[in-house]
Amino acid sequence: MYAFDFHRPTTLRQAVSLLAKSEDAKLLAGGHSLIPVMKLRLASPRTLIDLSQIQELTGVELKGRSLVIGAMTRHRDVANSPIVQEAMPGLAAVPASIGDPHVRNRGTIGGS
């Protein structure tokens, strides 16, 4: 892989600011799509912004009649959420059929 600047913001505001400062920045969620592409040298962004520490983007909650799932919520967290299991049991069952254990435990619902 090529050299790149790596940032791990802790707020959405920080991530947006970093994204605005770089023309070719890539956002890193679970990394299951971007990292292999970089290893094959099919992509070489100068800047990577890791979203994994932004708590604003994770979680599952019921807001009125709407089930709200943050983009950085991992597949396993959706499957294990009592809220999802009660509100939409079919959705809670889906992650068990996604990829392998690595993808289910690290991959995010809002990833590629």
PDB file of C-alpha atoms in Angstrom:
ATOM      1  CA  MET A   1       0.000   0.000   0.000  1.00  0.00           C
ATOM      2  CA  TYR A   2       1.016   3.587  -0.489  1.00  0.00           C
ATOM      3  CA  ALA A   3       1.639   6.157   2.208  1.00  0.00           C
ATOM      4  CA  PHE A   4      -1.400   8.073   3.408  1.00  0.00           C
ATOM      5  CA  ASP A   5      -2.455  10.381   6.211  1.00  0.00           C
ATOM      6  CA  PHE A   6      -4.649   8.628   8.760  1.00  0.00           C
ATOM      7  CA  HIS A   7      -7.148  10.433  10.961  1.00  0.00           C
ATOM      8  CA  ARG A   8      -9.459   9.057  13.641  1.00  0.00           C
ATOM      9  CA  PRO A   9     -11.909  11.815  14.611  1.00  0.00           C
ATOM     10  CA  THR A  10     -14.192  11.392  17.610  1.00  0.00           C
ATOM     11  CA  THR A  11     -16.992  13.703  16.463  1.00  0.00           C
ATOM     12  CA  LEU A  12     -18.974  14.096  13.294  1.00  0.00           C
ATOM     13  CA  ARG A  13     -17.920  17.746  13.114  1.00  0.00           C
ATOM     14  CA  GLN A  14     -14.234  16.739  13.123  1.00  0.00           C
ATOM     15  CA  ALA A  15     -14.825  14.167  10.375  1.00  0.00           C
ATOM     16  CA  VAL A  16     -16.635  16.673   8.165  1.00  0.00           C
ATOM     17  CA  SER A  17     -13.853  19.211   8.684  1.00  0.00           C
ATOM     18  CA  LEU A  18     -11.171  16.671   7.721  1.00  0.00           C
ATOM     19  CA  LEU A  19     -13.183  15.592   4.687  1.00  0.00           C
ATOM     20  CA  ALA A  20     -13.504  19.190   3.524  1.00  0.00           C
ATOM     21  CA  LYS A  21      -9.723  19.696   3.738  1.00  0.00           C
ATOM     22  CA  SER A  22      -8.767  16.851   1.399  1.00  0.00           C
ATOM     23  CA  GLU A  23      -9.789  16.429  -2.229  1.00  0.00           C
ATOM     24  CA  ASP A  24      -9.399  12.659  -2.313  1.00  0.00           C
ATOM     25  CA  ALA A  25     -10.076  11.616   1.289  1.00  0.00           C
ATOM     26  CA  LYS A  26     -11.764   8.261   1.781  1.00  0.00           C
ATOM     27  CA  LEU A  27     -13.981   7.382   4.713  1.00  0.00           C
ATOM     28  CA  LEU A  28     -13.172   4.146   6.488  1.00  0.00           C
ATOM     29  CA  ALA A  29     -16.055   2.309   8.154  1.00  0.00           C
ATOM     30  CA  GLY A  30     -15.517  -1.448   8.571  1.00  0.00           C
ATOM     31  CA  GLY A  31     -12.768  -1.487   5.945  1.00  0.00           C
ATOM     32  CA  HIS A  32     -13.859  -4.682   4.201  1.00  0.00           C
ATOM     33  CA  SER A  33     -14.111  -2.980   0.813  1.00  0.00           C
ATOM     34  CA  LEU A  34     -11.542  -0.194   0.877  1.00  0.00           C
ATOM     35  CA  ILE A  35      -8.557  -1.993   2.436  1.00  0.00           C
ATOM     36  CA  PRO A  36      -8.463  -4.866  -0.121  1.00  0.00           C
ATOM     37  CA  VAL A  37      -8.754  -2.349  -2.971  1.00  0.00           C
ATOM     38  CA  MET A  38      -5.833  -0.404  -1.503  1.00  0.00           C
ATOM     39  CA  LYS A  39      -3.787  -3.593  -1.104  1.00  0.00           C
ATOM     40  CA  LEU A  40      -4.296  -4.319  -4.791  1.00  0.00           C
ATOM     41  CA  ARG A  41      -3.211  -0.725  -5.524  1.00  0.00           C
ATOM     42  CA  LEU A  42      -6.491   0.006  -7.258  1.00  0.00           C
ATOM     43  CA  ALA A  43      -6.996   2.974  -4.942  1.00  0.00           C
ATOM     44  CA  SER A  44      -4.414   5.169  -3.272  1.00  0.00           C
ATOM     45  CA  PRO A  45      -6.132   7.931  -1.333  1.00  0.00           C
ATOM     46  CA  ARG A  46      -3.851  10.481   0.287  1.00  0.00           C
ATOM     47  CA  THR A  47      -6.096  10.676   3.340  1.00  0.00           C
ATOM     48  CA  LEU A  48      -8.092   8.076   5.279  1.00  0.00           C
ATOM     49  CA  ILE A  49     -10.667   9.154   7.836  1.00  0.00           C
ATOM     50  CA  ASP A  50     -11.606   6.350  10.223  1.00  0.00           C
ATOM     51  CA  LEU A  51     -15.184   6.778  11.464  1.00  0.00           C
ATOM     52  CA  SER A  52     -15.030   4.022  14.103  1.00  0.00           C
ATOM     53  CA  GLN A  53     -14.704   6.359  17.094  1.00  0.00           C
ATOM     54  CA  ILE A  54     -17.664   8.614  16.263  1.00  0.00           C
ATOM     55  CA  GLN A  55     -20.351   7.602  18.742  1.00  0.00           C
ATOM     56  CA  GLU A  56     -22.934   9.817  17.001  1.00  0.00           C
ATOM     57  CA  LEU A  57     -22.967   7.322  14.118  1.00  0.00           C
ATOM     58  CA  THR A  58     -23.623   4.163  16.157  1.00  0.00           C
ATOM     59  CA  GLY A  59     -26.549   2.660  17.960  1.00  0.00           C
ATOM     60  CA  VAL A  60     -30.069   1.389  17.598  1.00  0.00           C
ATOM     61  CA  GLU A  61     -33.122   3.187  18.923  1.00  0.00           C
ATOM     62  CA  LEU A  62     -36.838   3.333  18.455  1.00  0.00           C
ATOM     63  CA  LYS A  63     -38.071   6.875  17.771  1.00  0.00           C
ATOM     64  CA  GLY A  64     -41.825   6.801  17.732  1.00  0.00           C
ATOM     65  CA  ARG A  65     -42.679   4.180  15.127  1.00  0.00           C
ATOM     66  CA  SER A  66     -39.285   4.434  13.399  1.00  0.00           C
ATOM     67  CA  LEU A  67     -36.350   2.130  13.980  1.00  0.00           C
ATOM     68  CA  VAL A  68     -33.176   4.219  13.711  1.00  0.00           C
ATOM     69  CA  ILE A  69     -29.871   2.429  13.115  1.00  0.00           C
ATOM     70  CA  GLY A  70     -26.659   4.449  12.949  1.00  0.00           C
ATOM     71  CA  ALA A  71     -24.471   3.964   9.883  1.00  0.00           C
ATOM     72  CA  MET A  72     -21.494   2.760  11.956  1.00  0.00           C
ATOM     73  CA  THR A  73     -23.516   0.156  13.852  1.00  0.00           C
ATOM     74  CA  ARG A  74     -21.958  -3.252  13.323  1.00  0.00           C
ATOM     75  CA  HIS A  75     -23.968  -6.142  11.904  1.00  0.00           C
ATOM     76  CA  ARG A  76     -23.583  -8.119  15.135  1.00  0.00           C
ATOM     77  CA  ASP A  77     -24.989  -5.203  17.138  1.00  0.00           C
ATOM     78  CA  VAL A  78     -28.086  -5.078  14.924  1.00  0.00           C
ATOM     79  CA  ALA A  79     -28.567  -8.834  15.335  1.00  0.00           C
ATOM     80  CA  ASN A  80     -28.136  -8.695  19.117  1.00  0.00           C
ATOM     81  CA  SER A  81     -30.212  -5.575  19.731  1.00  0.00           C
ATOM     82  CA  PRO A  82     -33.305  -6.284  21.858  1.00  0.00           C
ATOM     83  CA  ILE A  83     -34.944  -3.293  20.172  1.00  0.00           C
ATOM     84  CA  VAL A  84     -34.448  -4.780  16.683  1.00  0.00           C
ATOM     85  CA  GLN A  85     -35.386  -8.267  17.867  1.00  0.00           C
ATOM     86  CA  GLU A  86     -38.703  -6.968  19.179  1.00  0.00           C
ATOM     87  CA  ALA A  87     -39.530  -4.373  16.505  1.00  0.00           C
ATOM     88  CA  MET A  88     -38.283  -6.249  13.421  1.00  0.00           C
ATOM     89  CA  PRO A  89     -37.285  -9.851  14.162  1.00  0.00           C
ATOM     90  CA  GLY A  90     -36.681 -10.521  10.465  1.00  0.00           C
ATOM     91  CA  LEU A  91     -34.059  -7.770  10.338  1.00  0.00           C
ATOM     92  CA  ALA A  92     -32.387  -9.150  13.474  1.00  0.00           C
ATOM     93  CA  ALA A  93     -31.991 -12.508  11.697  1.00  0.00           C
ATOM     94  CA  VAL A  94     -30.336 -11.099   8.537  1.00  0.00           C
ATOM     95  CA  PRO A  95     -26.784 -10.490   9.864  1.00  0.00           C
ATOM     96  CA  ALA A  96     -26.335 -14.209  10.543  1.00  0.00           C
ATOM     97  CA  SER A  97     -26.266 -14.741   6.766  1.00  0.00           C
ATOM     98  CA  ILE A  98     -23.898 -11.873   5.950  1.00  0.00           C
ATOM     99  CA  GLY A  99     -20.331 -12.805   5.056  1.00  0.00           C
ATOM    100  CA  ASP A 100     -18.206 -14.541   7.646  1.00  0.00           C
ATOM    101  CA  PRO A 101     -17.703 -13.861  11.381  1.00  0.00           C
ATOM    102  CA  HIS A 102     -15.138 -11.136  10.635  1.00  0.00           C
ATOM    103  CA  VAL A 103     -17.594  -9.247   8.485  1.00  0.00           C
ATOM    104  CA  ARG A 104     -20.434  -9.674  10.988  1.00  0.00           C
ATOM    105  CA  ASN A 105     -18.270  -8.490  13.890  1.00  0.00           C
ATOM    106  CA  ARG A 106     -16.468  -5.631  12.177  1.00  0.00           C
ATOM    107  CA  GLY A 107     -18.621  -4.722   9.168  1.00  0.00           C
ATOM    108  CA  THR A 108     -21.042  -1.821   9.536  1.00  0.00           C
ATOM    109  CA  ILE A 109     -24.652  -1.572   8.499  1.00  0.00           C
ATOM    110  CA  GLY A 110     -23.880   1.630   6.576  1.00  0.00           C
ATOM    111  CA  GLY A 111     -20.821   0.247   4.788  1.00  0.00           C
ATOM    112  CA  SER A 112     -20.692  -0.508   1.101  1.00  0.00           C
TER     113      SER A 112
END
